PDB file of N, CA and C in Angstrom:
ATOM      1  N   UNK A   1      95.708 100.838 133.323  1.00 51.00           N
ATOM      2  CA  UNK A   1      97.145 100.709 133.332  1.00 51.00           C
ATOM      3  C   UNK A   1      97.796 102.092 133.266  1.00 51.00           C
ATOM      4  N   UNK A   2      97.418 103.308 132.571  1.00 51.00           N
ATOM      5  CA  UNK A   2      97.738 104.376 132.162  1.00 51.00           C
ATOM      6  C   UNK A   2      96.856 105.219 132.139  1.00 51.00           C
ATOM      7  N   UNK A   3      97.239 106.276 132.717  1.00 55.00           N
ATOM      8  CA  UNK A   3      96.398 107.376 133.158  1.00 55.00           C
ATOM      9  C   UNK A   3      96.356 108.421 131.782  1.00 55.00           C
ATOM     10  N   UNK A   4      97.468 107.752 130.779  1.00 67.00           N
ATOM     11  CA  UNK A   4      97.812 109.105 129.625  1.00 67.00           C
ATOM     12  C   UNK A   4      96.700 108.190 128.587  1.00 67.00           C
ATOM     13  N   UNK A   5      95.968 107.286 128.423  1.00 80.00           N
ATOM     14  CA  UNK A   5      95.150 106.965 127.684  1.00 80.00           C
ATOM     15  C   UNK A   5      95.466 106.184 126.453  1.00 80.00           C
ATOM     16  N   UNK A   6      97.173 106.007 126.628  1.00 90.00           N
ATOM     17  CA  UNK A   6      97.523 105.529 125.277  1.00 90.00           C
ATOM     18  C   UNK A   6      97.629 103.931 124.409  1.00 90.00           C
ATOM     19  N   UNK A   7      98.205 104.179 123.399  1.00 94.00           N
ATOM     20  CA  UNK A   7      98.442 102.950 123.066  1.00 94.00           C
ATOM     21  C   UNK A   7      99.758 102.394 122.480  1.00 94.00           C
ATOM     22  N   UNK A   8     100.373 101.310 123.191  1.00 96.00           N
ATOM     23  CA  UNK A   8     101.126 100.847 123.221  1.00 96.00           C
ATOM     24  C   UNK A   8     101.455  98.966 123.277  1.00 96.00           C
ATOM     25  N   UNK A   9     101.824  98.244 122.750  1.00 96.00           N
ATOM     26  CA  UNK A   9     102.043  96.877 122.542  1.00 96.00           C
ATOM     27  C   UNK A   9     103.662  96.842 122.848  1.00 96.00           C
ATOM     28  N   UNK A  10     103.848  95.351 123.621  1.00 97.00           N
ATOM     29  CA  UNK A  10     105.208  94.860 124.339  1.00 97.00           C
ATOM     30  C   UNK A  10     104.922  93.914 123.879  1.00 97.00           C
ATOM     31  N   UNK A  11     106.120  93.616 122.348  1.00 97.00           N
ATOM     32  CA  UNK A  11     106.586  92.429 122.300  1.00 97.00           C
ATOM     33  C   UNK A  11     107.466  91.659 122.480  1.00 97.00           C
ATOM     34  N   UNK A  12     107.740  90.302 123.362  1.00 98.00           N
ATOM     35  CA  UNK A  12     108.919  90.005 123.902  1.00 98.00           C
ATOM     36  C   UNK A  12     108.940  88.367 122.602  1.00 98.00           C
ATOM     37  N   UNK A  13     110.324  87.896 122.763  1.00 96.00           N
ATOM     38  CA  UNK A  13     110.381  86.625 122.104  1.00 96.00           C
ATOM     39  C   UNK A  13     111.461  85.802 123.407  1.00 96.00           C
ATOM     40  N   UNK A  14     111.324  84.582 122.910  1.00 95.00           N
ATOM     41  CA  UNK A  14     112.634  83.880 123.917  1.00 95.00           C
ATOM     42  C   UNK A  14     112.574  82.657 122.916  1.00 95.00           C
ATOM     43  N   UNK A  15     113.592  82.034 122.645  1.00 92.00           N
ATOM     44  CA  UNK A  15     113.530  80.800 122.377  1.00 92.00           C
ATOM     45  C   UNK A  15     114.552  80.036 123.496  1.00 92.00           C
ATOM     46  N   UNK A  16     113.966  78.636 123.293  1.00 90.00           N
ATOM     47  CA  UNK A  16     114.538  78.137 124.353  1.00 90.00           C
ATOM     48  C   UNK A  16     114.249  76.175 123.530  1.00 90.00           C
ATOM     49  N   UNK A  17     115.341  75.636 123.484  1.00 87.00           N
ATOM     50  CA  UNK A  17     115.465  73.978 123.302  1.00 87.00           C
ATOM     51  C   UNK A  17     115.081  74.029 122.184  1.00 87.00           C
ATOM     52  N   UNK A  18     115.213  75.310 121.149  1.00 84.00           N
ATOM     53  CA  UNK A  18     114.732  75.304 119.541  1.00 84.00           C
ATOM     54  C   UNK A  18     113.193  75.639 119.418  1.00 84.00           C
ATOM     55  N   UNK A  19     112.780  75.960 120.501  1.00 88.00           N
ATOM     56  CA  UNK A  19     111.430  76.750 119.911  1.00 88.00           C
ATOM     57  C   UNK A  19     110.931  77.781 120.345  1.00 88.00           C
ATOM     58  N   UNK A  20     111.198  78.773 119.587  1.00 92.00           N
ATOM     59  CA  UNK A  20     110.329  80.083 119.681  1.00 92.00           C
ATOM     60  C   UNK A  20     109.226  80.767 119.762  1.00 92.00           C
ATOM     61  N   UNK A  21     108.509  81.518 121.140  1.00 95.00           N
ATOM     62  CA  UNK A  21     107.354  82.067 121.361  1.00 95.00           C
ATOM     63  C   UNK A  21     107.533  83.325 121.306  1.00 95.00           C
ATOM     64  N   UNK A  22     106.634  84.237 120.569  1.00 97.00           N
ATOM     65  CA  UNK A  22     106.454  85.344 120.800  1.00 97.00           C
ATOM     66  C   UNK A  22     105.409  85.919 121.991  1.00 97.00           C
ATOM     67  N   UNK A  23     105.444  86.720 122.722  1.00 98.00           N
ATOM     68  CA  UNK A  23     104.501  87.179 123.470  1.00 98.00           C
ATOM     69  C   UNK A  23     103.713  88.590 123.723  1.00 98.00           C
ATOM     70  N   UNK A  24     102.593  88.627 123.257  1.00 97.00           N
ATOM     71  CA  UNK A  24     102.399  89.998 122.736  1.00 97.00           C
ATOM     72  C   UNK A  24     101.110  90.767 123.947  1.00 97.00           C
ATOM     73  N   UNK A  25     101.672  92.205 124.768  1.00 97.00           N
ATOM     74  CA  UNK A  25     100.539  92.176 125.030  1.00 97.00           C
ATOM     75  C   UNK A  25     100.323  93.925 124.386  1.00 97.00           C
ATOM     76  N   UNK A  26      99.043  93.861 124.775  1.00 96.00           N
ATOM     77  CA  UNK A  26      98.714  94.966 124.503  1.00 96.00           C
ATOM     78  C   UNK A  26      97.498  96.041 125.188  1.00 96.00           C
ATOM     79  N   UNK A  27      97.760  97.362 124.867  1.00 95.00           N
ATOM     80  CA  UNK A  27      97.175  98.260 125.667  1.00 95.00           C
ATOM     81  C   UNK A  27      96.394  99.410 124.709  1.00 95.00           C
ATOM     82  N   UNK A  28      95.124  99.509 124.857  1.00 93.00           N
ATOM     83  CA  UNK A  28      94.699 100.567 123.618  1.00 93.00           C
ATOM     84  C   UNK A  28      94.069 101.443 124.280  1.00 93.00           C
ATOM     85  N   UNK A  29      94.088 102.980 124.687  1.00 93.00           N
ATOM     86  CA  UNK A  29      93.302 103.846 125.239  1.00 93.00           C
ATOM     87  C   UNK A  29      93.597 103.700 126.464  1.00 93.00           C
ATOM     88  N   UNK A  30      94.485 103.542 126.990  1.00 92.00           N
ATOM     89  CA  UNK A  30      95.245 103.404 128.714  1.00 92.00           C
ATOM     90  C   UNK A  30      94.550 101.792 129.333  1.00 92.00           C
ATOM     91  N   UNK A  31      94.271 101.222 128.336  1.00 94.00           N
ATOM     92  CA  UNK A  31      93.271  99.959 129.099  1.00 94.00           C
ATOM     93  C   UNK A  31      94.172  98.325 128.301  1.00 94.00           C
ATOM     94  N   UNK A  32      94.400  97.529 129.119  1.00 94.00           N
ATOM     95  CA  UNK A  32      94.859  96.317 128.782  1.00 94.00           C
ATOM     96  C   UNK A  32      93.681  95.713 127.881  1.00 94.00           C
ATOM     97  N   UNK A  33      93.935  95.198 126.524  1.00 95.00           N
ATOM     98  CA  UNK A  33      93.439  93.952 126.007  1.00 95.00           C
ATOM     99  C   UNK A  33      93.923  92.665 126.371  1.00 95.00           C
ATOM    100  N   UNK A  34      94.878  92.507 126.889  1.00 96.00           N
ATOM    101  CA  UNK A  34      95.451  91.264 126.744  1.00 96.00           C
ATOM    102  C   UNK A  34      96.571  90.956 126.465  1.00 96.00           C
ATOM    103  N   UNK A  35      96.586  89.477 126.410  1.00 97.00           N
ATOM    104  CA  UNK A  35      98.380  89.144 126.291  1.00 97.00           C
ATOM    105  C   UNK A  35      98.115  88.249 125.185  1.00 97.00           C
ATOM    106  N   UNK A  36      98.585  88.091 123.781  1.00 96.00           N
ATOM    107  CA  UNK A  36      98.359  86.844 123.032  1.00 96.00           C
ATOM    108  C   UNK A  36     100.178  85.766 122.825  1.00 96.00           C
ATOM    109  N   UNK A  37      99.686  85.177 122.614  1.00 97.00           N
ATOM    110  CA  UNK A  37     101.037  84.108 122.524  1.00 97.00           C
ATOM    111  C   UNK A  37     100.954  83.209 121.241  1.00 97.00           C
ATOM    112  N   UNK A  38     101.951  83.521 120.610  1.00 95.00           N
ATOM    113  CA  UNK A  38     102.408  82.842 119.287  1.00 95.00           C
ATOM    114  C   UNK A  38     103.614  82.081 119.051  1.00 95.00           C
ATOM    115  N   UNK A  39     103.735  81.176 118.330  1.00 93.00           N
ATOM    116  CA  UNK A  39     104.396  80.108 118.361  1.00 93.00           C
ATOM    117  C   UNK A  39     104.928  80.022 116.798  1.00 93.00           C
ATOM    118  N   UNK A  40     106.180  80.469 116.394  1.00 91.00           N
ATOM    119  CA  UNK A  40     106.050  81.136 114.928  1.00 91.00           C
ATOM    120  C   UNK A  40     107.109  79.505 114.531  1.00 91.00           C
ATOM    121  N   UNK A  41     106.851  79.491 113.330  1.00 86.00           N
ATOM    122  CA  UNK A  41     107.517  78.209 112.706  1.00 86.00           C
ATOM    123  C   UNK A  41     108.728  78.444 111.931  1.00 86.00           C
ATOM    124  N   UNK A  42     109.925  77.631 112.256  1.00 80.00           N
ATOM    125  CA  UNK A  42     110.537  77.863 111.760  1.00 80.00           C
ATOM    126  C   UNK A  42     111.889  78.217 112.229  1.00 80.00           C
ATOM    127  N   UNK A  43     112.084  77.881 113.420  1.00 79.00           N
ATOM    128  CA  UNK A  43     112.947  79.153 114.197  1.00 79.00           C
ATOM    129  C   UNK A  43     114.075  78.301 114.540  1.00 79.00           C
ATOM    130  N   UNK A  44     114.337  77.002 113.933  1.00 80.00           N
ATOM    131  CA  UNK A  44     115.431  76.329 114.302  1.00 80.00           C
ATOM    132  C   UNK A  44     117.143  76.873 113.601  1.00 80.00           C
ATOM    133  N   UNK A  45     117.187  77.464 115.399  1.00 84.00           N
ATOM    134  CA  UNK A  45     118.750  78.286 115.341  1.00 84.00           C
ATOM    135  C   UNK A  45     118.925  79.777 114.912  1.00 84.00           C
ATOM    136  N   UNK A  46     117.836  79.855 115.058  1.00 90.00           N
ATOM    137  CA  UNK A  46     117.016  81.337 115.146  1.00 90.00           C
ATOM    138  C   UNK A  46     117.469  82.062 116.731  1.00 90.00           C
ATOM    139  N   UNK A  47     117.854  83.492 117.128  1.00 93.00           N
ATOM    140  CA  UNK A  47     117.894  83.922 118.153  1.00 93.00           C
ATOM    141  C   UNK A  47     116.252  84.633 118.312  1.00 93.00           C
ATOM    142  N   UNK A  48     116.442  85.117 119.551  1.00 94.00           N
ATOM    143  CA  UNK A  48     114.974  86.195 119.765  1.00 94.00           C
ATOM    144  C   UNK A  48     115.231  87.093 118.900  1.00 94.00           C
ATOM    145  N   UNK A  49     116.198  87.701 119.170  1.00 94.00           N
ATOM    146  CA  UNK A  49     116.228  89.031 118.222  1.00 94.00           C
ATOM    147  C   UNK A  49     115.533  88.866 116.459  1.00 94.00           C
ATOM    148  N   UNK A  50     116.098  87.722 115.872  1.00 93.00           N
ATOM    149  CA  UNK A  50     115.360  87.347 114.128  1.00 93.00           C
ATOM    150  C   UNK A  50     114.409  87.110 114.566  1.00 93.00           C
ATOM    151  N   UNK A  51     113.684  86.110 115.950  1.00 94.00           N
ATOM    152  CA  UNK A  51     112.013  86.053 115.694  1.00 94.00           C
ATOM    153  C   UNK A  51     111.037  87.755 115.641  1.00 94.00           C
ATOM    154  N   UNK A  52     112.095  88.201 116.643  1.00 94.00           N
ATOM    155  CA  UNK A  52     111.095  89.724 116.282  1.00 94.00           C
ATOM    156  C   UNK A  52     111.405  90.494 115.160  1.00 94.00           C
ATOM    157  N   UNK A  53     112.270  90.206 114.524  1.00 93.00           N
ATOM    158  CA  UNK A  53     112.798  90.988 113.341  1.00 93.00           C
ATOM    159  C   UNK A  53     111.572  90.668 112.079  1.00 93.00           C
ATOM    160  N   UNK A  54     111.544  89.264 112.344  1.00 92.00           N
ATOM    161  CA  UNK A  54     110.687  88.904 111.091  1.00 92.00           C
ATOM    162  C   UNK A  54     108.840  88.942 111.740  1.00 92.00           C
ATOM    163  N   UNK A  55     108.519  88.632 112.563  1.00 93.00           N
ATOM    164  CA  UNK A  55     107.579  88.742 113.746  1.00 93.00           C
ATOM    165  C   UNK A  55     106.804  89.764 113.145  1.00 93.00           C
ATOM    166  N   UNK A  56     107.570  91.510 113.430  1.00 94.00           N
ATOM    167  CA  UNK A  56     106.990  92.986 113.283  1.00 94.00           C
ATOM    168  C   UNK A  56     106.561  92.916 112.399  1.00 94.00           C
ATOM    169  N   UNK A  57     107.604  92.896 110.970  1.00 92.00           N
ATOM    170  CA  UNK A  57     106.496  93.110 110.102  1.00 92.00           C
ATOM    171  C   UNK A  57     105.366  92.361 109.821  1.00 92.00           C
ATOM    172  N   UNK A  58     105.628  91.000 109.437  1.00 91.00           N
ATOM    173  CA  UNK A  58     104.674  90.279 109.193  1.00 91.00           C
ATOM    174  C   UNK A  58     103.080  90.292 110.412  1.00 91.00           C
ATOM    175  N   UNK A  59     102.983  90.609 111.207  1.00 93.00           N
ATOM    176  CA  UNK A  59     102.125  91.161 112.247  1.00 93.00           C
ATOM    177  C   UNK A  59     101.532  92.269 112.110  1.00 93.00           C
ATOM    178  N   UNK A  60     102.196  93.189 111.911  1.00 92.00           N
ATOM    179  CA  UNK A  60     101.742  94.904 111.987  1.00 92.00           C
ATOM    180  C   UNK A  60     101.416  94.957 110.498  1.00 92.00           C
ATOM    181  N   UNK A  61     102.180  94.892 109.356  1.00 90.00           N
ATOM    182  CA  UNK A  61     101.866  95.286 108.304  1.00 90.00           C
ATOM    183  C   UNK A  61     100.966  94.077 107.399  1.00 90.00           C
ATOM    184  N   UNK A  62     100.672  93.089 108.157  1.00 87.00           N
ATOM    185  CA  UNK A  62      99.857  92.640 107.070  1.00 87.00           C
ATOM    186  C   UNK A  62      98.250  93.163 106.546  1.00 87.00           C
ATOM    187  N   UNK A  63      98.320  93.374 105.461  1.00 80.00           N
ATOM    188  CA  UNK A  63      97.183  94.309 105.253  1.00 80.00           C
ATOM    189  C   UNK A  63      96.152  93.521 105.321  1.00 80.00           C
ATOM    190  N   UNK A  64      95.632  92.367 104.995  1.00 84.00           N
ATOM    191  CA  UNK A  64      94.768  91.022 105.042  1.00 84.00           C
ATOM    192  C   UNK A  64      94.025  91.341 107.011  1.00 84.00           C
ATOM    193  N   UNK A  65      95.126  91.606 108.049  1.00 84.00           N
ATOM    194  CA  UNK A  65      94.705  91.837 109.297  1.00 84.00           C
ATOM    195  C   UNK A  65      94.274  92.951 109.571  1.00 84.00           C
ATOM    196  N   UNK A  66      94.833  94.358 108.773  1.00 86.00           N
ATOM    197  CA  UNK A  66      94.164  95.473 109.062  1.00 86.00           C
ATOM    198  C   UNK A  66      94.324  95.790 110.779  1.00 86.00           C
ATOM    199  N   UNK A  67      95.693  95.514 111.358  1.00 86.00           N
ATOM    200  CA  UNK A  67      95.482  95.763 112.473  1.00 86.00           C
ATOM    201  C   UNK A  67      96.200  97.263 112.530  1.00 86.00           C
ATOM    202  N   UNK A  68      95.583  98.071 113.548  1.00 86.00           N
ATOM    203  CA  UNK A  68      96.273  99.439 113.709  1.00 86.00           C
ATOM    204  C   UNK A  68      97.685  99.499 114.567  1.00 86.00           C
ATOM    205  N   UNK A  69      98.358 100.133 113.693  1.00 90.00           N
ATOM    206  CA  UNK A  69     100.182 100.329 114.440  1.00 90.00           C
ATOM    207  C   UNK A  69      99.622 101.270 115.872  1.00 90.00           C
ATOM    208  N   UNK A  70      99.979 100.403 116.778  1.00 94.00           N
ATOM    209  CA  UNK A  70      99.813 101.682 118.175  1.00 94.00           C
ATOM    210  C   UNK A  70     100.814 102.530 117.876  1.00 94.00           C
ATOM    211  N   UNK A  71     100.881 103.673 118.999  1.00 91.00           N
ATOM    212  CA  UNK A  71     102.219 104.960 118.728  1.00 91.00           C
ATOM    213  C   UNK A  71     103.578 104.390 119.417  1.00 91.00           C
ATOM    214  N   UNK A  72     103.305 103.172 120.037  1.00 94.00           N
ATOM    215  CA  UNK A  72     104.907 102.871 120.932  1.00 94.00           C
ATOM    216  C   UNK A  72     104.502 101.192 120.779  1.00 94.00           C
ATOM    217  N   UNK A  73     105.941 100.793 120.100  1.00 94.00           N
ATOM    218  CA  UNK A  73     106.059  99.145 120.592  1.00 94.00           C
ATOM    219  C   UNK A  73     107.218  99.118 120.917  1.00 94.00           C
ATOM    220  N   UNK A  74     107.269  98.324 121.856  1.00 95.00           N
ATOM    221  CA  UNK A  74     108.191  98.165 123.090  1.00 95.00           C
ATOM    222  C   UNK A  74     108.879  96.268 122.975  1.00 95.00           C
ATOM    223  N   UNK A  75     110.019  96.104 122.565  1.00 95.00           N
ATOM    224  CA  UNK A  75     110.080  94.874 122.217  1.00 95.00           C
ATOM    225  C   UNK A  75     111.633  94.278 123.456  1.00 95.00           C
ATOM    226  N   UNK A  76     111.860  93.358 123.228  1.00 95.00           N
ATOM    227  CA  UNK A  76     112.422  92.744 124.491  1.00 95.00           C
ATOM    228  C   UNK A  76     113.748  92.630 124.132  1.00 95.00           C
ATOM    229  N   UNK A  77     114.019  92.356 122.656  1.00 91.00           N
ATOM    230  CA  UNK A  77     115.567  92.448 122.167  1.00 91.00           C
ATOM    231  C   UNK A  77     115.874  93.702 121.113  1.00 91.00           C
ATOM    232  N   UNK A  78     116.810  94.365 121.611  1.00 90.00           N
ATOM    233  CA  UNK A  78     117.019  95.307 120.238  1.00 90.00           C
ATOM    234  C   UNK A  78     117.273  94.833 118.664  1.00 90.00           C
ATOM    235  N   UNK A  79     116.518  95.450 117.621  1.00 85.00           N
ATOM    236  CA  UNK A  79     116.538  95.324 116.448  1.00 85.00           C
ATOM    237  C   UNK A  79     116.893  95.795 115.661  1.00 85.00           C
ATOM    238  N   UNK A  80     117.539  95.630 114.256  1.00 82.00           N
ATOM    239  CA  UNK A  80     118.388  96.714 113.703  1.00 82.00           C
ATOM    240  C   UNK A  80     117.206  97.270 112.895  1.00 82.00           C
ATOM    241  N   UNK A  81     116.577  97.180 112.129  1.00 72.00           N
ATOM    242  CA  UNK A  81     115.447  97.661 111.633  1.00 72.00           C
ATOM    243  C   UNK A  81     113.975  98.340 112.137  1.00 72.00           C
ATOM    244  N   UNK A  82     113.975  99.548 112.519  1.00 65.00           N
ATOM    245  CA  UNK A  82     113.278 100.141 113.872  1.00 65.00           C
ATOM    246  C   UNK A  82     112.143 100.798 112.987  1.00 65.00           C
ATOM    247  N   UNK A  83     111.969 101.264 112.005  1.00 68.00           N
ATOM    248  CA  UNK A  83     111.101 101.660 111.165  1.00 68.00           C
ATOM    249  C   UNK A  83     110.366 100.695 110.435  1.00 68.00           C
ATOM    250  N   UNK A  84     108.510 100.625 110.969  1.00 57.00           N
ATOM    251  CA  UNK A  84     107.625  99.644 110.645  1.00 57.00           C
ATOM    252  C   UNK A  84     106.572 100.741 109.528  1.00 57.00           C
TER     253      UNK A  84
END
């Protein structure tokens, strides 16, 4: 995908008829892993923007997952809280 080797994750949300998907893909070392898709509970009357608000952290910082923060996430609605 990228010739600069990096890593970067695009997360988008949409809700639509009251239910909210997140869609996550991701890229580690200029190379695609994949796209995962989540289905978060709870989201009745919720916009996209709160599913990713609450989404980030709970995703990135849970320490139980130990997953690594890439250097760029790229998300689909702007958020007021930009520091993870």
């Amino acid at each position: 995908i990228s010739s600069t080797k990096g890593d970067i994750d695009v997360v988008a949300a949409r809700v639509r008829d009251g239910v909210g998907i997140v869609q996550l893909f991701v890229v580690r070392n200029g190379h695609s892993l994949g796209t995962r898709t989540i289905t978060p509970r709870h989201v009745s009357g919720a916009a996209a923007r709160d599913i990713l608000e609450a989404f980030l952290p709970q995703y990135y910082l849970n320490a139980a997952a130990n997953r690594p923060i890439p250097a760029e996430i790229l998300v689909s609605e702007p958020i007021e809280d930009t520091e993870l």
